[in-house]
Every structure is written in structure tokens, then in C-alpha cells.
Short mmCIF file of C-alpha atoms in Angstrom, two decimals:
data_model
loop_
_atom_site.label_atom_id
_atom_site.label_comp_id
_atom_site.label_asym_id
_atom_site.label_seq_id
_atom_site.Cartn_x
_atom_site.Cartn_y
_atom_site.Cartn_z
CA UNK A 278 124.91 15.98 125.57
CA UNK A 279 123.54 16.48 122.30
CA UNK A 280 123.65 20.62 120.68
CA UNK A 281 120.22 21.47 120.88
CA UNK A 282 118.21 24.38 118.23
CA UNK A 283 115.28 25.53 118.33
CA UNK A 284 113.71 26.42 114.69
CA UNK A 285 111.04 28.85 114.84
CA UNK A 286 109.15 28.45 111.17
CA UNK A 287 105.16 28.97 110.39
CA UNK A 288 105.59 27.28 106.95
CA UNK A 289 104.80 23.60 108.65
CA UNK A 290 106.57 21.62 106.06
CA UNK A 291 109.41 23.65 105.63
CA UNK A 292 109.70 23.26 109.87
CA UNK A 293 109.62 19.76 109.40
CA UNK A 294 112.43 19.75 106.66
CA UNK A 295 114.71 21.91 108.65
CA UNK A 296 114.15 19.15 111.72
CA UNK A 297 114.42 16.72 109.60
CA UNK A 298 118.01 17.66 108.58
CA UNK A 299 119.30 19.07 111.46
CA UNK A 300 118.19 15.91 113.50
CA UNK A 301 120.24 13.39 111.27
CA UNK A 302 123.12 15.66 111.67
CA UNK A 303 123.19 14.98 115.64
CA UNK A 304 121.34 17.82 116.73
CA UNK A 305 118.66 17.64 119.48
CA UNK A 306 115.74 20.24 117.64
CA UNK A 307 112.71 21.56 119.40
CA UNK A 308 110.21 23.51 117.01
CA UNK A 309 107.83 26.65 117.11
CA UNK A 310 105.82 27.91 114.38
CA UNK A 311 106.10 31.36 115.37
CA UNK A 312 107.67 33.92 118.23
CA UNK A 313 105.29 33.91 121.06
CA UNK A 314 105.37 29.70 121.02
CA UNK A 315 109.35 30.47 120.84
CA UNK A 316 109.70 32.38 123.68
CA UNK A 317 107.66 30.53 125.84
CA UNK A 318 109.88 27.60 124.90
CA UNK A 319 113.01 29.55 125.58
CA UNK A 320 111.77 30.46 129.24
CA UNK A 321 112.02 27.09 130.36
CA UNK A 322 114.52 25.16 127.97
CA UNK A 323 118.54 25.78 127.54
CA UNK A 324 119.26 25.69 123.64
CA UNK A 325 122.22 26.13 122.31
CA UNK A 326 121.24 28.33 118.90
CA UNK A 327 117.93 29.68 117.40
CA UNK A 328 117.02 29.43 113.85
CA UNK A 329 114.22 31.70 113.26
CA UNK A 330 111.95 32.88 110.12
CA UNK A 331 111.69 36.31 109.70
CA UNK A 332 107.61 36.83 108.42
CA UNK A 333 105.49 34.69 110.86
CA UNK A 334 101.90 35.53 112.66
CA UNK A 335 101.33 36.67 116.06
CA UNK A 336 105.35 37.90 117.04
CA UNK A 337 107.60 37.87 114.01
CA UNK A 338 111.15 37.31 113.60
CA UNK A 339 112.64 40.67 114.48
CA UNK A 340 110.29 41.06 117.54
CA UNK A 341 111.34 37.75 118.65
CA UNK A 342 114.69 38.77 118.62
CA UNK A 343 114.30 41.81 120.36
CA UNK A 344 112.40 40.08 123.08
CA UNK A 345 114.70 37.83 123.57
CA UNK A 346 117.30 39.88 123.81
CA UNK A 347 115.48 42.42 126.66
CA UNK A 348 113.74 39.35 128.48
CA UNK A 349 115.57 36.81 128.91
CA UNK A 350 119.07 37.68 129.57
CA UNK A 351 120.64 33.80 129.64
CA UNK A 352 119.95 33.66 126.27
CA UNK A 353 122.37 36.73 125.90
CA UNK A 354 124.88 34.25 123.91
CA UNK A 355 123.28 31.53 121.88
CA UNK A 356 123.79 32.83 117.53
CA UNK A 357 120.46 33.89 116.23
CA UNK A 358 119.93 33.08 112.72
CA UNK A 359 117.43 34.76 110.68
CA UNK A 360 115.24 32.53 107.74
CA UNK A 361 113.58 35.00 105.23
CA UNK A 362 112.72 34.79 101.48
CA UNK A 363 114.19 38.15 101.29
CA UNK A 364 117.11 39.70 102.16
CA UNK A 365 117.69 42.88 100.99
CA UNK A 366 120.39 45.84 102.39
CA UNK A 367 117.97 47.15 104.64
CA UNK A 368 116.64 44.32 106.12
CA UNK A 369 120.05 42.79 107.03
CA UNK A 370 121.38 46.38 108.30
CA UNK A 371 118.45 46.58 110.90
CA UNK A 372 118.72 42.75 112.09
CA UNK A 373 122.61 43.14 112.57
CA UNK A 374 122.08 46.53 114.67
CA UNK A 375 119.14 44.21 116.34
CA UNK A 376 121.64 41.55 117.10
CA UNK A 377 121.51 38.94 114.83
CA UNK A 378 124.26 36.51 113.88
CA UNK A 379 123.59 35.66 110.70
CA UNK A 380 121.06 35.19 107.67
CA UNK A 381 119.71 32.02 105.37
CA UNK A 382 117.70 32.25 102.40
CA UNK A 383 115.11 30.75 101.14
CA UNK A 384 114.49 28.44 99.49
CA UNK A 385 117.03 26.78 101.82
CA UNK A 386 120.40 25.45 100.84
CA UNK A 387 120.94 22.69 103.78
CA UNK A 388 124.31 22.32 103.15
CA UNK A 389 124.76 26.04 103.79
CA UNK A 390 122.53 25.70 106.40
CA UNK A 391 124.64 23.05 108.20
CA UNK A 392 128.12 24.82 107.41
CA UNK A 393 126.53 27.95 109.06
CA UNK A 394 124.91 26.29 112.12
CA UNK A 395 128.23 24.82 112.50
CA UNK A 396 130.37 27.87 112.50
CA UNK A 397 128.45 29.72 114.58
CA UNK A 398 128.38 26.98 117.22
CA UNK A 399 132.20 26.53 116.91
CA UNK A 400 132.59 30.45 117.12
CA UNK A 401 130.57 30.67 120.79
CA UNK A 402 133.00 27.55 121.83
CA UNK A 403 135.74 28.89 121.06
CA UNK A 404 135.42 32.24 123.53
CA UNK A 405 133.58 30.13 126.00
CA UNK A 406 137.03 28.54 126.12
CA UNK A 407 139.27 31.40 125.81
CA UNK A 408 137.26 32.85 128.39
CA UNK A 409 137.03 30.06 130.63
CA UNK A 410 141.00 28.86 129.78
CA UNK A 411 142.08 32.55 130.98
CA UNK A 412 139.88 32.47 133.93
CA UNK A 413 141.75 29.17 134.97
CA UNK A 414 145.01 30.26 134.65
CA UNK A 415 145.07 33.80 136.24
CA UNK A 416 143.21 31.19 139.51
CA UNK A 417 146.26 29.26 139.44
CA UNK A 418 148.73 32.09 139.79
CA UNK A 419 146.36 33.07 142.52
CA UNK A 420 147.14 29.70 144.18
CA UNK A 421 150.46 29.81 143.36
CA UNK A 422 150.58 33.21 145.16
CA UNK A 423 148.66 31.96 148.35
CA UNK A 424 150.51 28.17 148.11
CA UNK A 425 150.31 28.49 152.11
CA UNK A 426 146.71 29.01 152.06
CA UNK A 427 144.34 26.35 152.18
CA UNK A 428 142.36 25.48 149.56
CA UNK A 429 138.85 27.32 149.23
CA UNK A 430 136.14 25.00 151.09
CA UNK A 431 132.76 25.80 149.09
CA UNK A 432 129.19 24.05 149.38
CA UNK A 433 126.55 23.76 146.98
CA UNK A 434 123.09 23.64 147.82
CA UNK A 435 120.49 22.31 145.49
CA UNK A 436 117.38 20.37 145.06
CA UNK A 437 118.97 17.67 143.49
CA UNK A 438 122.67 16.57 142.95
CA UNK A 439 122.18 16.51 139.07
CA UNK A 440 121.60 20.56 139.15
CA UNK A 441 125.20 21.63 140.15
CA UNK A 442 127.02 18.64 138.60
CA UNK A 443 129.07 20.62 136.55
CA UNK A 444 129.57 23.25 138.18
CA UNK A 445 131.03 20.65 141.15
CA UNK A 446 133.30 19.20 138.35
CA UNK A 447 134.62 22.80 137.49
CA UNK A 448 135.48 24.12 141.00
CA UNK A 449 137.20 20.55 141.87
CA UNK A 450 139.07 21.17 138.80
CA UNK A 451 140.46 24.21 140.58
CA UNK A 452 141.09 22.51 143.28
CA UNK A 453 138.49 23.29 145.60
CA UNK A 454 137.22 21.48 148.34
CA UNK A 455 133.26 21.37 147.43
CA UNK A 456 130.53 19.22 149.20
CA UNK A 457 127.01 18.66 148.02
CA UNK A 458 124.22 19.45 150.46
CA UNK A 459 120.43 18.52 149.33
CA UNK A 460 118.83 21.36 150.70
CA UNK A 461 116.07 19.45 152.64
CA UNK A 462 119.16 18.95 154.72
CA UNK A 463 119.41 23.14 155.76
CA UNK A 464 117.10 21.92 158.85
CA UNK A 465 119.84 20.61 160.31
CA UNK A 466 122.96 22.22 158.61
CA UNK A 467 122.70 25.47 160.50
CA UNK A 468 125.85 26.34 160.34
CA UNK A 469 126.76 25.53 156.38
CA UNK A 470 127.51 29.17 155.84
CA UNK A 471 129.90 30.04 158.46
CA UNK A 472 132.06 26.40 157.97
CA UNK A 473 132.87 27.18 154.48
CA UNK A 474 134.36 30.22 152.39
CA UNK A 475 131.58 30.42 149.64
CA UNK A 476 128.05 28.92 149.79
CA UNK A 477 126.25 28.54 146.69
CA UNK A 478 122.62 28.37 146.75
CA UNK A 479 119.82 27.05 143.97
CA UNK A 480 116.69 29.17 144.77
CA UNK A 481 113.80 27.39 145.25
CA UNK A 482 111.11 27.85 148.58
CA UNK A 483 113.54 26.09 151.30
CA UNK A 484 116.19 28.27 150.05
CA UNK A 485 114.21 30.92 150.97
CA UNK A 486 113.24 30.26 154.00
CA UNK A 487 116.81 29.62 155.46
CA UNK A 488 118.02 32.79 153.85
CA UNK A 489 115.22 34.71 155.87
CA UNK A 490 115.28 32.60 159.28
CA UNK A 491 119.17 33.56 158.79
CA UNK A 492 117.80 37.34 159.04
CA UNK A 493 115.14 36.79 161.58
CA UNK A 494 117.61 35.16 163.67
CA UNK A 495 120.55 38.26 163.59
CA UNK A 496 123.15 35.91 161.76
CA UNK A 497 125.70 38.15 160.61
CA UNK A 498 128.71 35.37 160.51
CA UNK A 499 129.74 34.73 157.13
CA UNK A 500 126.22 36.29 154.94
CA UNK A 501 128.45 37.75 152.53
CA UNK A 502 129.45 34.28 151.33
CA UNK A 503 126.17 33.54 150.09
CA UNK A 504 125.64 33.40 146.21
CA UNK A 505 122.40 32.62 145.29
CA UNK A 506 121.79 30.84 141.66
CA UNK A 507 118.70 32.58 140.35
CA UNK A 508 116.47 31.02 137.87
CA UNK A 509 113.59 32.58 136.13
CA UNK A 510 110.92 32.68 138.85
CA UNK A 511 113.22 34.92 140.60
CA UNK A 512 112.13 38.33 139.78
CA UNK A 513 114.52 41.78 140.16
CA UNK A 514 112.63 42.70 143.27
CA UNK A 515 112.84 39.73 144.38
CA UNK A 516 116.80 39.89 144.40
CA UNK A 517 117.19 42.79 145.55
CA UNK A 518 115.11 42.15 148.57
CA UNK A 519 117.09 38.73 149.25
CA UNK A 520 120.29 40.59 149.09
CA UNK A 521 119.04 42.59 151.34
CA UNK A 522 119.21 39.48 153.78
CA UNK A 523 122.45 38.76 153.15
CA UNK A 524 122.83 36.90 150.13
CA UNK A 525 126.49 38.48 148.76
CA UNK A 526 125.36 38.42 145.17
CA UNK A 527 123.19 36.28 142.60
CA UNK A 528 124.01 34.45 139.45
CA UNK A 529 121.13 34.33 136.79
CA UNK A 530 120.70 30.78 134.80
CA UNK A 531 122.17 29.27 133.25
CA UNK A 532 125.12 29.76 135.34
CA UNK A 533 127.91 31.06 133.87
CA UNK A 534 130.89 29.23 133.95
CA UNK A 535 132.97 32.72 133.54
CA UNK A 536 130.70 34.66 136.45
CA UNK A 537 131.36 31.52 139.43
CA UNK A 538 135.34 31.67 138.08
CA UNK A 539 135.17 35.39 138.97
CA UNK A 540 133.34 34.85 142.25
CA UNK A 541 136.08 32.17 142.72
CA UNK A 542 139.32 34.43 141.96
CA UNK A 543 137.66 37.12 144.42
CA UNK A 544 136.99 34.78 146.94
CA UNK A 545 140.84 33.54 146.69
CA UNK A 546 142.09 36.95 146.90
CA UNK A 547 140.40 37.64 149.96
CA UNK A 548 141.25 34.48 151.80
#
């Protein structure tokens, strides 16, 4: 799967440069010409850095940032690189104490702009794998420790198969024993929570329903096992009120790789 940016730019030509450039370097682009069109782009779509101008109409650069930063939380990660036709001492201070990764100016160098899209793509790589590398091993010293134990039996429930692909391939890595379950299926898979030691759930309106039938029904067996995968329709009253039902905890998209690994090692422990 292709890297994919998002360049947020209000000079039109200079948007379609920076495409233009990116694109023949192998990198899936989507565009914005200024913050509020970004944003709503980054509530739906998974991107994998931002590019973004700094003077632009209607939400500017620094605003962007900042609302991306309080209001949508799985974007915590992704480098955030600032365009502007000036950078001065100040203006750099404030965007690094905002969050920022890095700056460009303008007019743009694209070979600097490639080296530094680059970098900071190789940078985020690198701890994902340190991160998820360390999270790996300390699990297999946990197996080691519990070789008698059998192997943690988890289920994923989703919409669709293609939703929880990798997160299948991950927890088979570990050695898990994980089966799909499309969750029109729930109907008649009462009893997917108590067969299996972890239960992960994609939210969506059938996913709610068993979670509450589960509560209007008294079952207690196994509730705690329960982790639903939130995306952004589900609010923080909204989670609160489903953990009240028995969901053990959530996980926010786009699904950390590091957060399931940690539900996984605690899960092991307690086995």
C-alpha cells in the first residue's frame, strides 16, 4: 500500500506542483486548499503525513494543527510539516511548542522537500518498529513462561473480513488462535464471548445491539473480554456508557498495533 499525504495549500498551482512531485515519487496525495477542507478529509481518511501551508483562508496552518492535534487523536503520530514563505525565530518556536515536525520554505526546493518527507516517514517507522519489535518479544517470554498454557483463542468481529486483516495477520504471528466472525453472524453466535479469551469488536449498529441484549439479558460470563474498536462516530459518552455494559475497554482508530499487543500481553498474563 502506497504512503499516502495530504497537502493542504490555497496557492492552486503551487498545490498542484507539490502533487505533481510527490505523486511521481510513489506517493498516494490527497489535496485541500485550506484547514477546514483538511480536517474534514482527515476525519474519514488514514494518511500517513500532512504537508500544510502556514497563511491560508478560513482555518490556517497553526489552527489546523492545533485542531488536529485536540480532535482527532489517531492522527496523534503522522509528521506535520509546515509550508510558509516565512520563517522567522518566532514563528518556528511557537509551531515546535504547537507540535510540528518540521518546516519548508518557499519558494519550494523539491528535492528538500522529498529528502524531508522521507526522513520523517522513515523516523515514525522506525519506533513503530522498535515499539512493535519490543512488544513481540517481551509476548514471547510470556509464552515461554506459560509453555503449558494453551495458546490465547481470540475472535474478531467486523463488518467485513478486509477491516481486521492485519490485525488477524499480527495476532497469528504471535501465535494466537484467531477466527473471523462477520458480525451479521452474532444472531446466532451467542456464545462468541464466553468460548474465547479476548473478543474484539468493530462498532457499528449490530455491535451494539449484541453488546446491550448481552446486558438486558444478565450475561456476566466472560464481559470483561470484550474490546471494542471505536471509530469516529463513537463519541466519549458513548464509550463510557458501552463500558458500562461490559465492554472491558475500547481501542480508538486506527488501531494501534502497540495498544492490541498490550491488551494481548495482559490477556497472557492472566490466563
Amino acid at each position: 500500500m502506497a504512503t499516502k499525504i495530504l497537502c493542504v495549500e490555497d496557492e492552486i498551482l503551487l498545490l498542484a506542483d507539490i502533487s505533481e512531485e510527490l505523486q511521481d515519487a510513489g506517493y498516494d496525495v490527497l489535496t485541500a486548499t485550506n484547514g477546514k477542507e483538511a480536517i474534514e478529509i482527515l476525519k474519514y481518511e488514514t494518511v500517513d503525513l500532512v504537508l500544510c501551508d502556514i497563511m491560508m483562508p478560513l482555518i490556517d496552518g497553526p489552527t489546523t494543527l492545533k485542531l488536529v492535534r485536540e480532535r482527532l487523536p489517531q492522527h496523534d503520530e503522522i509528521p506535520f510539516i509546515f509550508l510558509t514563505a516565512k520563517a522567522t525565530r518566532e514563528d518556528i518556536l511557537a509551531g515546535k511548542k504547537m507540535g510540528v515536525d518540521d518546516y519548508l520554505t518557499k519558494p519550494i526546493d523539491y528535492d528538500l522537500l522529498l529528502a524531508t518527507v522521507e526522513t520523517r516517514l522513515q523516523q515514525v517507522h522506525r519506533i513503530q518498529e522498535t515499539n512493535e519489535s519490543r512488544l513481540k518479544r517481551i509476548y514471547s517470554a510470556l509464552k515461554e513462561e506459560h509453555h503449558n498454557k494453551d495458546p490465547l483463542s481470540v475472535a474478531l468481529i467486523a463488518k467485513s473480513h478486509k477491516f481486521i486483516l492485519p490485525i488477524e495477520r499480527a495476532l497469528n504471528e504471535l501465535g494466537c488462535l484467531v477466527e473471523f466472525i462477520p458480525e451479521n453472524d452474532l444472531a446466532t453466535r451467542k456464545d462468541v464471548v464466553e468460548r474465547n479469551d479476548l473478543c474484539f469488536l468493530v462498532y457499528s449498529k449490530i455491535v451494539h445491539y449484541f453488546i446491550s441484549g448481552m446486558a438486558k439479558t444478565k450475561t456476566t460470563h466472560g464481559r470483561g473480554k470484550m474490546v471494542l474498536m471505536c471509530n469516529d462516530t463513537v463519541d466519549k459518552s458513548l464509550k463510557k456508557a458501552l463500558v458500562e455494559l461490559g465492554i472491558g475497554q475500547t481501542i480508538d482508530y486506527p488501531y494501534p498495533p502497540v495498544e492490541i499487543f498490550k491488551i494481548i500481553l495482559t490477556a497472557t498474563q492472566n490466563k
